[in-house]
Short mmCIF file of N, CA and C in Angstrom, two decimals:
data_model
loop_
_atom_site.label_atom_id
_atom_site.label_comp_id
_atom_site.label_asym_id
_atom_site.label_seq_id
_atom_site.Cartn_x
_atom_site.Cartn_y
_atom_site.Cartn_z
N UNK A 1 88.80 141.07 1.31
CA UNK A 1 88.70 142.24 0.48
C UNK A 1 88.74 141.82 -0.98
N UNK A 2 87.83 142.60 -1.68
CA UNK A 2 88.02 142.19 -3.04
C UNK A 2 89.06 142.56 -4.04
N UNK A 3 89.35 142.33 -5.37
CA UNK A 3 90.77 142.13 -6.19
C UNK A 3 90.04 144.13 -6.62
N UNK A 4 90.93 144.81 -6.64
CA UNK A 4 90.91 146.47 -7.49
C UNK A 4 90.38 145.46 -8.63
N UNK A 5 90.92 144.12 -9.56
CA UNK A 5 91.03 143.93 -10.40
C UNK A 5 89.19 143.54 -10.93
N UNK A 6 88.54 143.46 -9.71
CA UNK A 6 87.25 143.05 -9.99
C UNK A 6 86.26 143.50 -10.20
N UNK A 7 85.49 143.47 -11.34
CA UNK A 7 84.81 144.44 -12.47
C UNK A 7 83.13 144.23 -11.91
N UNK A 8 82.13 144.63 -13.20
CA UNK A 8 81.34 143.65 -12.93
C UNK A 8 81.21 142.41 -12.50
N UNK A 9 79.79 142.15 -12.24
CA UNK A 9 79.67 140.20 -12.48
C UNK A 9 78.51 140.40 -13.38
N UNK A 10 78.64 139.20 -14.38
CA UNK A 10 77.69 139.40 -15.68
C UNK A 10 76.51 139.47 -15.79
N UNK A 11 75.85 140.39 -15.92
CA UNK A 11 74.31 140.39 -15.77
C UNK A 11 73.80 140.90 -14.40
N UNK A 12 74.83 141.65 -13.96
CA UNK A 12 74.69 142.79 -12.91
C UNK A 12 74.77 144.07 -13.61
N UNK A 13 73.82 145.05 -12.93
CA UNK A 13 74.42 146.43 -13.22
C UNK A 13 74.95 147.08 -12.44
N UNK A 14 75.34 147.02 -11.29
CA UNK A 14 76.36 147.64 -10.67
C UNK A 14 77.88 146.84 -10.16
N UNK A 15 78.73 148.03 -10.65
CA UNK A 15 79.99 147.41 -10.32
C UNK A 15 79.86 146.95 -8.81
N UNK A 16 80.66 145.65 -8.34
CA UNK A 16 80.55 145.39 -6.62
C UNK A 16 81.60 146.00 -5.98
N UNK A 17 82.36 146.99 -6.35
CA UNK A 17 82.94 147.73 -5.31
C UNK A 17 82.37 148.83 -5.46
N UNK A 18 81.32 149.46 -6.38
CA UNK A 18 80.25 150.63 -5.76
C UNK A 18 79.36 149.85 -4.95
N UNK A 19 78.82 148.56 -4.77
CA UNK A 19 78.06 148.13 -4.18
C UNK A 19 78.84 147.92 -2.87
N UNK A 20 80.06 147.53 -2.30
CA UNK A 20 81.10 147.42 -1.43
C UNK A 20 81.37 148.64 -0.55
N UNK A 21 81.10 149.91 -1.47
CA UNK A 21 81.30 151.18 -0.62
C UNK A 21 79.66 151.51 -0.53
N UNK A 22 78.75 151.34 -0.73
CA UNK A 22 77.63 151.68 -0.24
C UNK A 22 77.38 151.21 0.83
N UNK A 23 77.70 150.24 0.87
CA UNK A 23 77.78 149.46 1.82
C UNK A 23 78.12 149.61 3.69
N UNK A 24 79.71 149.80 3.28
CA UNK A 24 80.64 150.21 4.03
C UNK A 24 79.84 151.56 4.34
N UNK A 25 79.81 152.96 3.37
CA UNK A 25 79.26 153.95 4.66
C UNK A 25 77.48 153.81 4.74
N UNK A 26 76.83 152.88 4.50
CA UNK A 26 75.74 152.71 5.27
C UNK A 26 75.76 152.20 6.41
N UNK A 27 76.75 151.29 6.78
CA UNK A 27 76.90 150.18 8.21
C UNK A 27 77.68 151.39 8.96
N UNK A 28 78.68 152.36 8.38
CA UNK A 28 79.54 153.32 9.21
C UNK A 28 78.50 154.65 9.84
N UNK A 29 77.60 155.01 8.49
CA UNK A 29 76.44 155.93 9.56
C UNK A 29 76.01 155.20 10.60
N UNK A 30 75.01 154.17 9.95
CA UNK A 30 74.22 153.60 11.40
C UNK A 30 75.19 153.44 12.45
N UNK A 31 76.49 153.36 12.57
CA UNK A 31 77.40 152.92 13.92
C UNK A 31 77.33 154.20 14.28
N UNK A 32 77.72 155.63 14.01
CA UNK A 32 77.63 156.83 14.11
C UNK A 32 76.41 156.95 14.41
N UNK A 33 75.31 156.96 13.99
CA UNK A 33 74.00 157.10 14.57
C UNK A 33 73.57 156.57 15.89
N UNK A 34 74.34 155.63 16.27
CA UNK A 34 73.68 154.96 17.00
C UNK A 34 74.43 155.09 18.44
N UNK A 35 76.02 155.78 18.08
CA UNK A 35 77.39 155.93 19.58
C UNK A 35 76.18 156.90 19.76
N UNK A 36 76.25 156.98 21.32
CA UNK A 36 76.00 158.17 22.19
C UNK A 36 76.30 159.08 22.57
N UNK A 37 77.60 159.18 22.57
CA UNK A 37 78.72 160.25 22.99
C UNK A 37 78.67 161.48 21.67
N UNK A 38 78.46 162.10 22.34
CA UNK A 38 78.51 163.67 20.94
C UNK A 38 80.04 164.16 21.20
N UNK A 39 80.98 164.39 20.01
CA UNK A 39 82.08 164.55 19.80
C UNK A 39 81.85 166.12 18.95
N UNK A 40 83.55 166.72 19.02
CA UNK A 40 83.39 167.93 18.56
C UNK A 40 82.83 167.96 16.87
N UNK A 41 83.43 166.94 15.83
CA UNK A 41 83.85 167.13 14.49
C UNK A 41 82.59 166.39 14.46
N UNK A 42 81.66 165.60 15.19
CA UNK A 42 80.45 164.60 14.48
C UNK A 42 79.99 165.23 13.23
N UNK A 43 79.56 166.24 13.36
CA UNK A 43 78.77 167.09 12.27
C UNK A 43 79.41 166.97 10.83
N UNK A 44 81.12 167.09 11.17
CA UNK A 44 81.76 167.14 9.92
C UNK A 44 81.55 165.62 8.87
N UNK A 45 81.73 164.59 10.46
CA UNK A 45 81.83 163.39 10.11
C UNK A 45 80.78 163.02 9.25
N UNK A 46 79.40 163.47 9.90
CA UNK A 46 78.00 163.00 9.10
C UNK A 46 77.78 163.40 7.65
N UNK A 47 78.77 164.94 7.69
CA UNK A 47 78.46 165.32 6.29
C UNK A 47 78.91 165.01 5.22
N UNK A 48 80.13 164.78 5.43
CA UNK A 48 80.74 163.62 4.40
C UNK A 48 80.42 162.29 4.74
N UNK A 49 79.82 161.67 5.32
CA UNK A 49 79.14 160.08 5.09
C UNK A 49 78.04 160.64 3.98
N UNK A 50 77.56 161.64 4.38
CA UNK A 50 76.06 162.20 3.03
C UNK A 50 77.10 162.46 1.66
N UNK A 51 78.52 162.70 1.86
CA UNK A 51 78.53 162.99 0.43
C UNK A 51 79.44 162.00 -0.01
N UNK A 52 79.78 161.36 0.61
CA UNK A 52 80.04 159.62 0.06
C UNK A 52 78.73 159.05 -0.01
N UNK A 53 78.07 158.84 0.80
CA UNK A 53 76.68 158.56 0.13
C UNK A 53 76.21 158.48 -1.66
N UNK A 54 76.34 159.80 -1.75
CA UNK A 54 76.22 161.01 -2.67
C UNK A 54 76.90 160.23 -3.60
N UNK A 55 78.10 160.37 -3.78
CA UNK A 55 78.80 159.78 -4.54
C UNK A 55 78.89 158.08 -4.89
N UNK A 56 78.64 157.44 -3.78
CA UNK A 56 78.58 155.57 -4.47
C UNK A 56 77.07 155.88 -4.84
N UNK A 57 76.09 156.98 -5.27
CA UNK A 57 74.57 156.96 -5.69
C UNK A 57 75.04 156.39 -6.98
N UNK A 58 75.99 156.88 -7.48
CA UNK A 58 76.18 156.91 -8.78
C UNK A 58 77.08 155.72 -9.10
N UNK A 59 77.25 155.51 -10.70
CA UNK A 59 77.63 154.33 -10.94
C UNK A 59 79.62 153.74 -10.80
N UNK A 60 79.70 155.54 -10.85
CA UNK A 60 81.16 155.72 -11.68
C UNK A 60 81.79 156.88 -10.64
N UNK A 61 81.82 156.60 -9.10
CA UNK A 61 82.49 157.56 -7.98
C UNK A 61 83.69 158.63 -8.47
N UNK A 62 83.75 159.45 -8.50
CA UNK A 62 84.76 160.31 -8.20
C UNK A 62 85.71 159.46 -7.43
N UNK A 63 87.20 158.95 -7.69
CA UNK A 63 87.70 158.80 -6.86
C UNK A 63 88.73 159.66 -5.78
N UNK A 64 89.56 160.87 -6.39
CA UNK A 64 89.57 161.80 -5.45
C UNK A 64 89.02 162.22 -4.55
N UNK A 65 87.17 162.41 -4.83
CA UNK A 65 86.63 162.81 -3.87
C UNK A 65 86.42 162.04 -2.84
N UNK A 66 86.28 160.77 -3.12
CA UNK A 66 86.22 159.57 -2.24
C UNK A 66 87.22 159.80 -1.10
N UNK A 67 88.43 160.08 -1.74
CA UNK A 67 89.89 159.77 -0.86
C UNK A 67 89.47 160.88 -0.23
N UNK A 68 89.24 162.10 -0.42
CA UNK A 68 88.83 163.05 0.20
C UNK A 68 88.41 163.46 1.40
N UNK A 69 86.85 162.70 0.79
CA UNK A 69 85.63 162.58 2.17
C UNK A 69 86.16 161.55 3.19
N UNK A 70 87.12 160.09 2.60
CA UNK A 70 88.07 159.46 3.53
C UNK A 70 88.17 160.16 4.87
N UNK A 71 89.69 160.76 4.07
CA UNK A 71 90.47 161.97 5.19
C UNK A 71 89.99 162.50 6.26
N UNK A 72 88.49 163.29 5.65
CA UNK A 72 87.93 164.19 6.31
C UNK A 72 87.13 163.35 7.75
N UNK A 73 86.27 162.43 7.18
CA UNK A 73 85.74 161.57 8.07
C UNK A 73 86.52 160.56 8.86
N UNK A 74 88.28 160.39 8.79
CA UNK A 74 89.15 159.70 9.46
C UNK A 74 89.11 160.86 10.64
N UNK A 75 90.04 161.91 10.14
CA UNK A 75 90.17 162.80 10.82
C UNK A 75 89.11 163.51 11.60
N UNK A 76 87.18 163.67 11.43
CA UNK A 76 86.46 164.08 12.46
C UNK A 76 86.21 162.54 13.23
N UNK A 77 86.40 161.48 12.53
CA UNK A 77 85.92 160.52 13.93
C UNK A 77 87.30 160.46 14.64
N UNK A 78 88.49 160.32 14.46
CA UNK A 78 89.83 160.56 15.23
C UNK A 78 89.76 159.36 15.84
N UNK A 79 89.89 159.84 17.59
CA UNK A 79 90.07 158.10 18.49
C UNK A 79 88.78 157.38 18.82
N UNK A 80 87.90 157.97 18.33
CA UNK A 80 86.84 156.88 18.83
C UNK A 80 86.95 155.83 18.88
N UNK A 81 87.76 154.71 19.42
CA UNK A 81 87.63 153.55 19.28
C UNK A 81 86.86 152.94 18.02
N UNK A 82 85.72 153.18 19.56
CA UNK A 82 84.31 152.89 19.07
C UNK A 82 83.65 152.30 17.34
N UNK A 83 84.38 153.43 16.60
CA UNK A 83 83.91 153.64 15.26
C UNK A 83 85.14 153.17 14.17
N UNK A 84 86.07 152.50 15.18
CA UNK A 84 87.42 152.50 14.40
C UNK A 84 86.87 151.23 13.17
N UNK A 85 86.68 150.14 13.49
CA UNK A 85 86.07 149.25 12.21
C UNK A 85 85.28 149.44 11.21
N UNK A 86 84.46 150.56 11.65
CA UNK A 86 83.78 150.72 10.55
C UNK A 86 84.51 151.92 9.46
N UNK A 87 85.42 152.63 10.13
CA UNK A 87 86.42 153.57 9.26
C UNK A 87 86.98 152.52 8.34
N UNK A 88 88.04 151.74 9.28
CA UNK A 88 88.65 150.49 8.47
C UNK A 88 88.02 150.15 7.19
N UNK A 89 86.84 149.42 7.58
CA UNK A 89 85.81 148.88 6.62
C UNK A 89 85.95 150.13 5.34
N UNK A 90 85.36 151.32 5.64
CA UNK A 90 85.33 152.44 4.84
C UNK A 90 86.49 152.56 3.92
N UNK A 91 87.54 152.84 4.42
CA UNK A 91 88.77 152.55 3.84
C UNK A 91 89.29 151.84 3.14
N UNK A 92 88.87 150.23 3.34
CA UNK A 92 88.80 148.87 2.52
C UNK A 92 88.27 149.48 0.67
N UNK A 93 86.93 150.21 1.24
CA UNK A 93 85.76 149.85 0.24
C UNK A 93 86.67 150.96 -0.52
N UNK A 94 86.95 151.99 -0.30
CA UNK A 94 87.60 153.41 -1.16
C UNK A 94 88.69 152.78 -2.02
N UNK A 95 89.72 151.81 -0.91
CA UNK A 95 90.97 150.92 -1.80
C UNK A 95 90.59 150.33 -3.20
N UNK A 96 89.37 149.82 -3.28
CA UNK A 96 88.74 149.09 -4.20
C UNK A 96 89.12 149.85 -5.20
N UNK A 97 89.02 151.18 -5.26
CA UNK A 97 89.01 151.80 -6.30
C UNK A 97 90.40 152.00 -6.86
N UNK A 98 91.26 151.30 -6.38
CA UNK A 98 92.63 151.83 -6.44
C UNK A 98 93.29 152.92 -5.05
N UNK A 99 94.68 152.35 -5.04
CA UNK A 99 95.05 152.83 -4.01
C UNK A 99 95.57 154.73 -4.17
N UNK A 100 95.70 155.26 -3.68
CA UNK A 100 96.22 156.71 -3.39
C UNK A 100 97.83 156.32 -3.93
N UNK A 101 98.14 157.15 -5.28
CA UNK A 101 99.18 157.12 -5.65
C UNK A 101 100.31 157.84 -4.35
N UNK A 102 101.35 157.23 -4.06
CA UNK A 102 102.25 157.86 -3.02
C UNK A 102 102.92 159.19 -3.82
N UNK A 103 103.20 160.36 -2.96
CA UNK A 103 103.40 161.39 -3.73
C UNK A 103 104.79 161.49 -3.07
#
């Protein structure tokens, strides 16, 4: 996992932990695209992968919303096994941004 502390690299234009979370929910749809099993919340799940999507489009993520669409997409994929690494992964890439202050 990479350092929160790690910025650009010089003569890049995108930061690599927006490139890190694009990442992460492009490999987490296609795993979702591709299970067979239709679950109750899928729908919820897909729609926030579109609006994390949505959001690493850009240079400078919302990070609330990030933690957000997290939650939401932890909670509609639930036990799937199946999909548990690529949540992980997901989760990794959101940390990047800094962790969820404990309340």
């Amino acid at each position: 996992m990479r350092s929160v502390e790690q910025r650009r690299v010089p003569g890049s234009q995108v930061d690599p932990r927006v490139t890190e979370l694009r990442s992460a929910v492009a490999r987490l749809r296609r795993r979702l695209a591709a299970y067979p099993v239709d679950f109750r919340d899928r729908s919820i799940a897909e729609e926030e992968l579109a609006a994390l999507a949505a959001l690493a489009a850009g240079d400078h993520p919302d990070v609330p919303a990030l933690r957000r669409s997290l939650l939401l997409i932890a909670g509609a994929i639930g036990s799937v096994s199946a999909l548990g690494q690529g949540v992980r992964e997901l989760r990794e890439a959101v940390d990047l941004f800094g962790r969820a202050p404990r309340g």
